[in-house]
Short mmCIF file of C-alpha atoms and ligand atoms in Angstrom, two decimals:
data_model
loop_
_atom_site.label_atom_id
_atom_site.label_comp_id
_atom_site.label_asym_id
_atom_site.label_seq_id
_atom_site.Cartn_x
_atom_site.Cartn_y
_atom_site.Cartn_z
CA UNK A 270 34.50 -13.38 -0.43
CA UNK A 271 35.35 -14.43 -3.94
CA UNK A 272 36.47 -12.84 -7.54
CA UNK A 273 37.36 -9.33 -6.55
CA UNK A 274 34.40 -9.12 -4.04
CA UNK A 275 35.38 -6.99 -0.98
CA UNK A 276 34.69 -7.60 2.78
CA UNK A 277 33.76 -3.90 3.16
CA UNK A 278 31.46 -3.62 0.32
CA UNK A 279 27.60 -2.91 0.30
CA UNK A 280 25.26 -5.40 -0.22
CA UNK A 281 23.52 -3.16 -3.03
CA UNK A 282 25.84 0.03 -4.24
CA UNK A 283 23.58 1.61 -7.48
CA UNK A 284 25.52 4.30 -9.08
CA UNK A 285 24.52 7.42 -10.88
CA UNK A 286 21.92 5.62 -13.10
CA UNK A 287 19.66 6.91 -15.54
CA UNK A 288 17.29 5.37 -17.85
CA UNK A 289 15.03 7.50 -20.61
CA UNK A 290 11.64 6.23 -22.06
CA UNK A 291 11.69 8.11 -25.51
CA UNK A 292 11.14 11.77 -24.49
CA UNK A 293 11.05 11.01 -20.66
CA UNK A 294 14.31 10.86 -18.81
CA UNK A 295 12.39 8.20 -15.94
CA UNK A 296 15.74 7.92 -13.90
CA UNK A 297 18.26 10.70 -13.69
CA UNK A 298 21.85 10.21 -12.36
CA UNK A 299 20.09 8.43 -9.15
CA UNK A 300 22.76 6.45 -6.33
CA UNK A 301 21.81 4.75 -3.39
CA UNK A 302 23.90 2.22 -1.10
CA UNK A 303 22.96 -0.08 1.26
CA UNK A 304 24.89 -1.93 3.80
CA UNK A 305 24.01 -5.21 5.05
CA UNK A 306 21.17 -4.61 7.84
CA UNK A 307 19.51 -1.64 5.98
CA UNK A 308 16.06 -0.87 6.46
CA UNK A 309 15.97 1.85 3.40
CA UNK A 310 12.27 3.26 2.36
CA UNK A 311 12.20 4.43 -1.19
CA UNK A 312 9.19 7.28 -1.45
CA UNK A 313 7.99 10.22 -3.32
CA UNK A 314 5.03 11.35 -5.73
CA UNK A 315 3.50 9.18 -8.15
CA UNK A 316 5.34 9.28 -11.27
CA UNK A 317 8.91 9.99 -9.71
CA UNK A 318 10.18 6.79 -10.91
CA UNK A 319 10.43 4.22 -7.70
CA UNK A 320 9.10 1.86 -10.01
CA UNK A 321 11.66 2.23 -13.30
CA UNK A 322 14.22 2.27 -10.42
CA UNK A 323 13.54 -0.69 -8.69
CA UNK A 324 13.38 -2.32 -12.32
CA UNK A 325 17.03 -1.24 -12.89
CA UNK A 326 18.12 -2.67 -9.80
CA UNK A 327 16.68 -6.22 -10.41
CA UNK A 328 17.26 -6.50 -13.85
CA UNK A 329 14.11 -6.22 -15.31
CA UNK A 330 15.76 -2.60 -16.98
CA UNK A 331 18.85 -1.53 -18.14
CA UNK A 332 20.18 1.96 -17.29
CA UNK A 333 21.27 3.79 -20.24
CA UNK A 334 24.06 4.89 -17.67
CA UNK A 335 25.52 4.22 -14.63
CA UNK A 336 26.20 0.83 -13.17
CA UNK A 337 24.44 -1.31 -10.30
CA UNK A 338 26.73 -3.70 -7.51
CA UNK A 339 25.72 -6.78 -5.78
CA UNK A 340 28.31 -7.26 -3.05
CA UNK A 341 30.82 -5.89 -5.07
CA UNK A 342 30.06 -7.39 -8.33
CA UNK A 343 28.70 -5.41 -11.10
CA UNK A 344 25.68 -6.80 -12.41
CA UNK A 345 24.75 -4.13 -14.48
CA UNK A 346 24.29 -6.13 -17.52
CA UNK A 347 23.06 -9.12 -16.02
CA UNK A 348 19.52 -10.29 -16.23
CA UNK A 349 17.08 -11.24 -13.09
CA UNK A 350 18.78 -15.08 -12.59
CA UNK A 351 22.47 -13.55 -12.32
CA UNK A 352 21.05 -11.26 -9.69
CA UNK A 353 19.11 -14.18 -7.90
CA UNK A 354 22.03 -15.83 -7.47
CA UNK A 355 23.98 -13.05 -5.85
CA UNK A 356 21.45 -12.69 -3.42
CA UNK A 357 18.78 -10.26 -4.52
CA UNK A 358 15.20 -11.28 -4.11
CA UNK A 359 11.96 -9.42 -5.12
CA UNK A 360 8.47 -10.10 -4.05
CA UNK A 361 6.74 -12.64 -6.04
CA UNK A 362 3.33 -12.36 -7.50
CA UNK A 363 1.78 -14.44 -5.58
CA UNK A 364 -1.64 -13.63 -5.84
CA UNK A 365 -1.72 -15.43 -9.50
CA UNK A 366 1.85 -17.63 -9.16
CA UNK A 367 0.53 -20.19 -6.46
CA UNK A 368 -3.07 -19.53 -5.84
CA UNK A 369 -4.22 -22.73 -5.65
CA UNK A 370 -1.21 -24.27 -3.77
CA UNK A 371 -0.90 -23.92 0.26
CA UNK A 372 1.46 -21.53 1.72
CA UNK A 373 3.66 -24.53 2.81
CA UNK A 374 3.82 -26.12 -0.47
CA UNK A 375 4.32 -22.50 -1.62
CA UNK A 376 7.14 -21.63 0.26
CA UNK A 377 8.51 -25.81 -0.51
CA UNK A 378 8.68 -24.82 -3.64
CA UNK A 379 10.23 -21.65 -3.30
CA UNK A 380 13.32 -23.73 -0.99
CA UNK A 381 13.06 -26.19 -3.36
CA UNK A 382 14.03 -23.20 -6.54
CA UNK A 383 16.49 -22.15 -4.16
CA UNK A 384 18.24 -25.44 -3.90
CA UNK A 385 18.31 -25.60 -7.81
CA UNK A 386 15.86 -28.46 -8.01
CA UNK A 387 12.33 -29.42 -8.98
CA UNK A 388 10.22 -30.13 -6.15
CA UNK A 389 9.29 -33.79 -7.39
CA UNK A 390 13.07 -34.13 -6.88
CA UNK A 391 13.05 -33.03 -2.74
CA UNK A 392 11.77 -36.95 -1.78
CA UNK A 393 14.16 -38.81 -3.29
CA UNK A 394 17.39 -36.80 -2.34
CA UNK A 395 15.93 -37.58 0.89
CA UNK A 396 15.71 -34.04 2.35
CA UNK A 397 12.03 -33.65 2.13
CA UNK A 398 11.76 -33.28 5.94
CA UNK A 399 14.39 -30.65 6.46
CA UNK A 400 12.80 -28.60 3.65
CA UNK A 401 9.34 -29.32 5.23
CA UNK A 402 10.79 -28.23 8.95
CA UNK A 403 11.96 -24.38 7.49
CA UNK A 404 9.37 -24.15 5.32
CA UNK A 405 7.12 -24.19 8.54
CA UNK A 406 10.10 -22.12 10.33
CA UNK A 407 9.42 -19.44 7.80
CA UNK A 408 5.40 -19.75 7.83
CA UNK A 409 5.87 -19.31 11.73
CA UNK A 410 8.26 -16.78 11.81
CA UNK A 411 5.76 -14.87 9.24
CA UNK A 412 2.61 -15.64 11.56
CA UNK A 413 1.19 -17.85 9.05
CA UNK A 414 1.53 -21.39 10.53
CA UNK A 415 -2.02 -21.22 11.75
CA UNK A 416 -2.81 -21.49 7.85
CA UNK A 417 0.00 -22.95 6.17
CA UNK A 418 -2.59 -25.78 4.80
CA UNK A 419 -5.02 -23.51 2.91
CA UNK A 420 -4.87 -22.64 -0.58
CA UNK A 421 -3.28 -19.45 -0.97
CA UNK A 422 -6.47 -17.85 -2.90
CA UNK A 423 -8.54 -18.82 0.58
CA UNK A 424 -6.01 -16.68 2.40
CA UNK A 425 -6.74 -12.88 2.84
CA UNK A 426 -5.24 -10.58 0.69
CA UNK A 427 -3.56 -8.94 3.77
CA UNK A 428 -2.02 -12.72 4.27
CA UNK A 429 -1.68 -13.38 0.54
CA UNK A 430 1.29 -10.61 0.82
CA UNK A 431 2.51 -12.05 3.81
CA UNK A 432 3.06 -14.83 2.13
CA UNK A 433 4.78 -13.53 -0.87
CA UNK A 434 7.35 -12.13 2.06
CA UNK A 435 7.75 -15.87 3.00
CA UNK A 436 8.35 -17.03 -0.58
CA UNK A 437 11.34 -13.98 -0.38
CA UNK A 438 12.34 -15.33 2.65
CA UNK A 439 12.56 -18.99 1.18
CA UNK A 440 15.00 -17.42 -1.18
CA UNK A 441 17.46 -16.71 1.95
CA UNK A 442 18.10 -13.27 0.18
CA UNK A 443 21.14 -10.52 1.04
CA UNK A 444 19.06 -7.72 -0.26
CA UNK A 445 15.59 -7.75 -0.63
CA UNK A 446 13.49 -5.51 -2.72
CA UNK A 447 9.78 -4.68 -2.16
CA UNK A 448 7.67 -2.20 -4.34
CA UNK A 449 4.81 -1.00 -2.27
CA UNK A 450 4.38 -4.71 -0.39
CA UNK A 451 1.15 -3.12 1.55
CA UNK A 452 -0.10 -1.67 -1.46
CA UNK A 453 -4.40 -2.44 -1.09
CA UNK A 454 -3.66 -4.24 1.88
CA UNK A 455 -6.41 -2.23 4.81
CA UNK A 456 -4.11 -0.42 7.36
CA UNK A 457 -4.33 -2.42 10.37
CA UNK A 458 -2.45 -5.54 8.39
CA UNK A 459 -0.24 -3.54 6.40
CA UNK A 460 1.24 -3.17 10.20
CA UNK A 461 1.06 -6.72 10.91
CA UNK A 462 3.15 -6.76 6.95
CA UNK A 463 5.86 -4.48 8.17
CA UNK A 464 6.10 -6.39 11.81
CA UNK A 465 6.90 -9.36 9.32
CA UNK A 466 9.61 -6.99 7.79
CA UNK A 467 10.94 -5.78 10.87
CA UNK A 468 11.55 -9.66 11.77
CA UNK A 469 13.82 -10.13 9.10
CA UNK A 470 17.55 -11.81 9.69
CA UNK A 471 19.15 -8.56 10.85
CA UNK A 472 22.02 -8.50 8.01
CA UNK A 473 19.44 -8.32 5.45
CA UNK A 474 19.49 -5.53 3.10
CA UNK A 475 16.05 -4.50 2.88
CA UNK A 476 14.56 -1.59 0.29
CA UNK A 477 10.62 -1.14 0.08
CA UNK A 478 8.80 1.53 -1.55
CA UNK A 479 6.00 2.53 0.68
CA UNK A 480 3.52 5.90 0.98
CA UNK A 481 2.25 5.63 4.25
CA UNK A 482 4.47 7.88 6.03
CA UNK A 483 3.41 6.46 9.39
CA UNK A 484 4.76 3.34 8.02
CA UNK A 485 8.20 4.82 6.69
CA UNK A 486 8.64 6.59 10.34
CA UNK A 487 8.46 3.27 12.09
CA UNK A 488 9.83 0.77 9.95
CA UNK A 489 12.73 2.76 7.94
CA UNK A 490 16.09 3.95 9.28
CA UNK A 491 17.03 5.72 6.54
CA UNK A 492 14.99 7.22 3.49
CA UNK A 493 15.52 8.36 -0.58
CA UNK A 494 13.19 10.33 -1.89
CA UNK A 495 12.62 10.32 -5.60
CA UNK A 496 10.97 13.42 -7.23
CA UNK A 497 10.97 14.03 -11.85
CA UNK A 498 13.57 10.42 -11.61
CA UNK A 499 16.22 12.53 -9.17
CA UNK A 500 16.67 12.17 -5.83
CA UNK A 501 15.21 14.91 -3.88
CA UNK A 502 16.41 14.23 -0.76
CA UNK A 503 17.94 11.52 1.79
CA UNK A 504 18.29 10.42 5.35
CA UNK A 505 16.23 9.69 8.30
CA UNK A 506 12.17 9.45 7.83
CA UNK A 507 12.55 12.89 10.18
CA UNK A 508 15.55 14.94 8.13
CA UNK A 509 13.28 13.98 4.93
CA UNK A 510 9.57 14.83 6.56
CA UNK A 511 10.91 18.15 8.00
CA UNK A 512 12.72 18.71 4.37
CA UNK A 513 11.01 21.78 2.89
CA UNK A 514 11.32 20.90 -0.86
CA UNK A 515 9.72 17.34 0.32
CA UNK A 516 7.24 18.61 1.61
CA UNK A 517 6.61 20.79 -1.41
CA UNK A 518 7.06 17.80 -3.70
CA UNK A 519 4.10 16.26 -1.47
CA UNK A 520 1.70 18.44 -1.12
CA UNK A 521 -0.95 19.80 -3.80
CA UNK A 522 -0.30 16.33 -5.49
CA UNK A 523 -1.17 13.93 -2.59
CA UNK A 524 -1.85 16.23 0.46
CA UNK A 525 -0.42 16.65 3.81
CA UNK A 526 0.88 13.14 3.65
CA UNK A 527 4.02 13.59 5.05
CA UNK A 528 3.25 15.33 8.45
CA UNK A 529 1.57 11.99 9.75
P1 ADP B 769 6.53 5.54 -9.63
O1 ADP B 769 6.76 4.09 -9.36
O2 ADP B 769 7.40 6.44 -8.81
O3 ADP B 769 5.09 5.95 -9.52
P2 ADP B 769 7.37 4.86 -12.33
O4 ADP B 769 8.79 4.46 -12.18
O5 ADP B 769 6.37 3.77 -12.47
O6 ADP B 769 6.96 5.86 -11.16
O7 ADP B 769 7.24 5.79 -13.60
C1 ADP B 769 8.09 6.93 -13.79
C2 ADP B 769 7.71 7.57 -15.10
O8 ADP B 769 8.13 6.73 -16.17
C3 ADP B 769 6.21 7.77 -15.26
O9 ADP B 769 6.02 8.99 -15.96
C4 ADP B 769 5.80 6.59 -16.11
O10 ADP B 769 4.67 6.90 -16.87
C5 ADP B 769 7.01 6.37 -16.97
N1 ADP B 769 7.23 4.99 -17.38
C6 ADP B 769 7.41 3.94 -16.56
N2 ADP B 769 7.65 2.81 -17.25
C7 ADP B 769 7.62 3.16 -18.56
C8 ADP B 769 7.77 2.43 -19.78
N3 ADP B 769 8.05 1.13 -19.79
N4 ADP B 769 7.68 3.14 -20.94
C9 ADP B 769 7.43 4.46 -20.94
N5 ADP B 769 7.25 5.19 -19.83
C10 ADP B 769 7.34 4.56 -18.64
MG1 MG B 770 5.50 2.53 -8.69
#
């Protein structure tokens, strides 16, 4: 560890930050902190702010207050790049980024952004092959080496997100963040999606906004819930699901959705 960095510090520590669009305060005095090896699911109604929050922790906002910590270091004030290179990776659009490419030149590229070079540079520095060998180690370890060959845009859209948590992967991230990764993806492969997540390096930070309860239950270990930008509640997917004012934030707007 390096410039004031300390062993013992979270991979993602966001503290008491709040953000206001004109009238509406979006984020309100919200902290979260997540160790290395978290598998943290971010939920609650539409509207509560997961979004605006997720913004402020890769950069893409600024809080009006509060500051965010990559390993230590505040990046508050940095933009998305600063944040890249302290480990932080979001999902990629992939859908409209790489369509036409293959997943493995995809996911080259991605190793290739990560090594700070151009991909036309990878054959002459002469480690083409190496980058070629984890690119597939990734594709496999996603359960997409079957069609690592095939323009993205042939892929389904199930796979399409798969591969966006490839291209994440390619980043070799310390915390990853995922807003709604299975969102229109048909149940039975937003499963196979979270399998993919469950597979990550274990000292990965991971943070994913999800609604399927089922989902949260079997992929999260621990769980914020956001209701009007503040958090409602935290803990395990149980402690929150058997939380009365969850449940009361839940239902009427979306249902029964938290008793799956
Ligand atoms: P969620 O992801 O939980 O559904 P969002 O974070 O997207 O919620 O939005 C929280 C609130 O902030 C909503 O009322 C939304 O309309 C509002 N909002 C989000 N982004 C902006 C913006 N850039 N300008 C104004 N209002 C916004
Ligand atoms: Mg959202």
């Amino acid at each position: 560890m390096s410039d004031g960095a300390r062993l013992n510090d979270y991979a993602l520590s966001v503290e008491d930050v709040s953000i206001r669009f004109g009238a509406l305060q979006a984020v309100d005095g919200v902290s979260l902190q997540l160790p290395a090896g978290a598998r943290h699911a971010l939920i609650g109604p539409n509207g509560a702010g997961k979004s605006t929050f997720v913004g402020l922790i890769t950069g893409t906002l600024r809080p009006d207050s509060g500051r965010v910590l990559l390993g230590g270091h505040d990046v508050t004030r940095t933009g998305f790049s600063a944040r890249v290179r302290r480990g932080l990776v979001r999902s990629f659009q992939v859908t409209s980024l790489f369509s036409e490419m293959s997943a493995l030149d995809s996911v080259l590229l991605a190793i290739a952004e990560r090594e700070g070079r151009s991909a036309r540079m990878l054959r002459p520095l002469g480690r083409y092959g190496a980058f070629v060998d984890e690119a597939g180690e990734i594709l496999r370890s996603v359960g997409l080496i079957g069609v690592a060959k095939r323009p993205v845009s042939d892929l389904a859209y199930g796979q399409q997100r798969v591969v966006e948590i490839a291209l994440a992967l390619a980043a070799r991230p310390r915390v990853l963040v995922l807003d709604e990764p299975a969102a229109g993806i048909p149940a039975g492969e937003s499963t196979r999606l979270f399998e993919v997540l469950e597979g990550l390096p274990a000292e990965v930070a991971l943070l994913f906004v999800e609604h399927d309860m089922h989902l949260v239950r079997r992929f999260a270990r621990a769980v914020t819930v956001l209701a009007g930008g503040k958090v409602l509640a935290e803990g395990t997917p149980a402690h929150v699901a058997a939380d009365p004012a969850v449940q009361d934030a839940y239902l009427g707007r979306r249902g029964a959705g938290l008793h799956a």
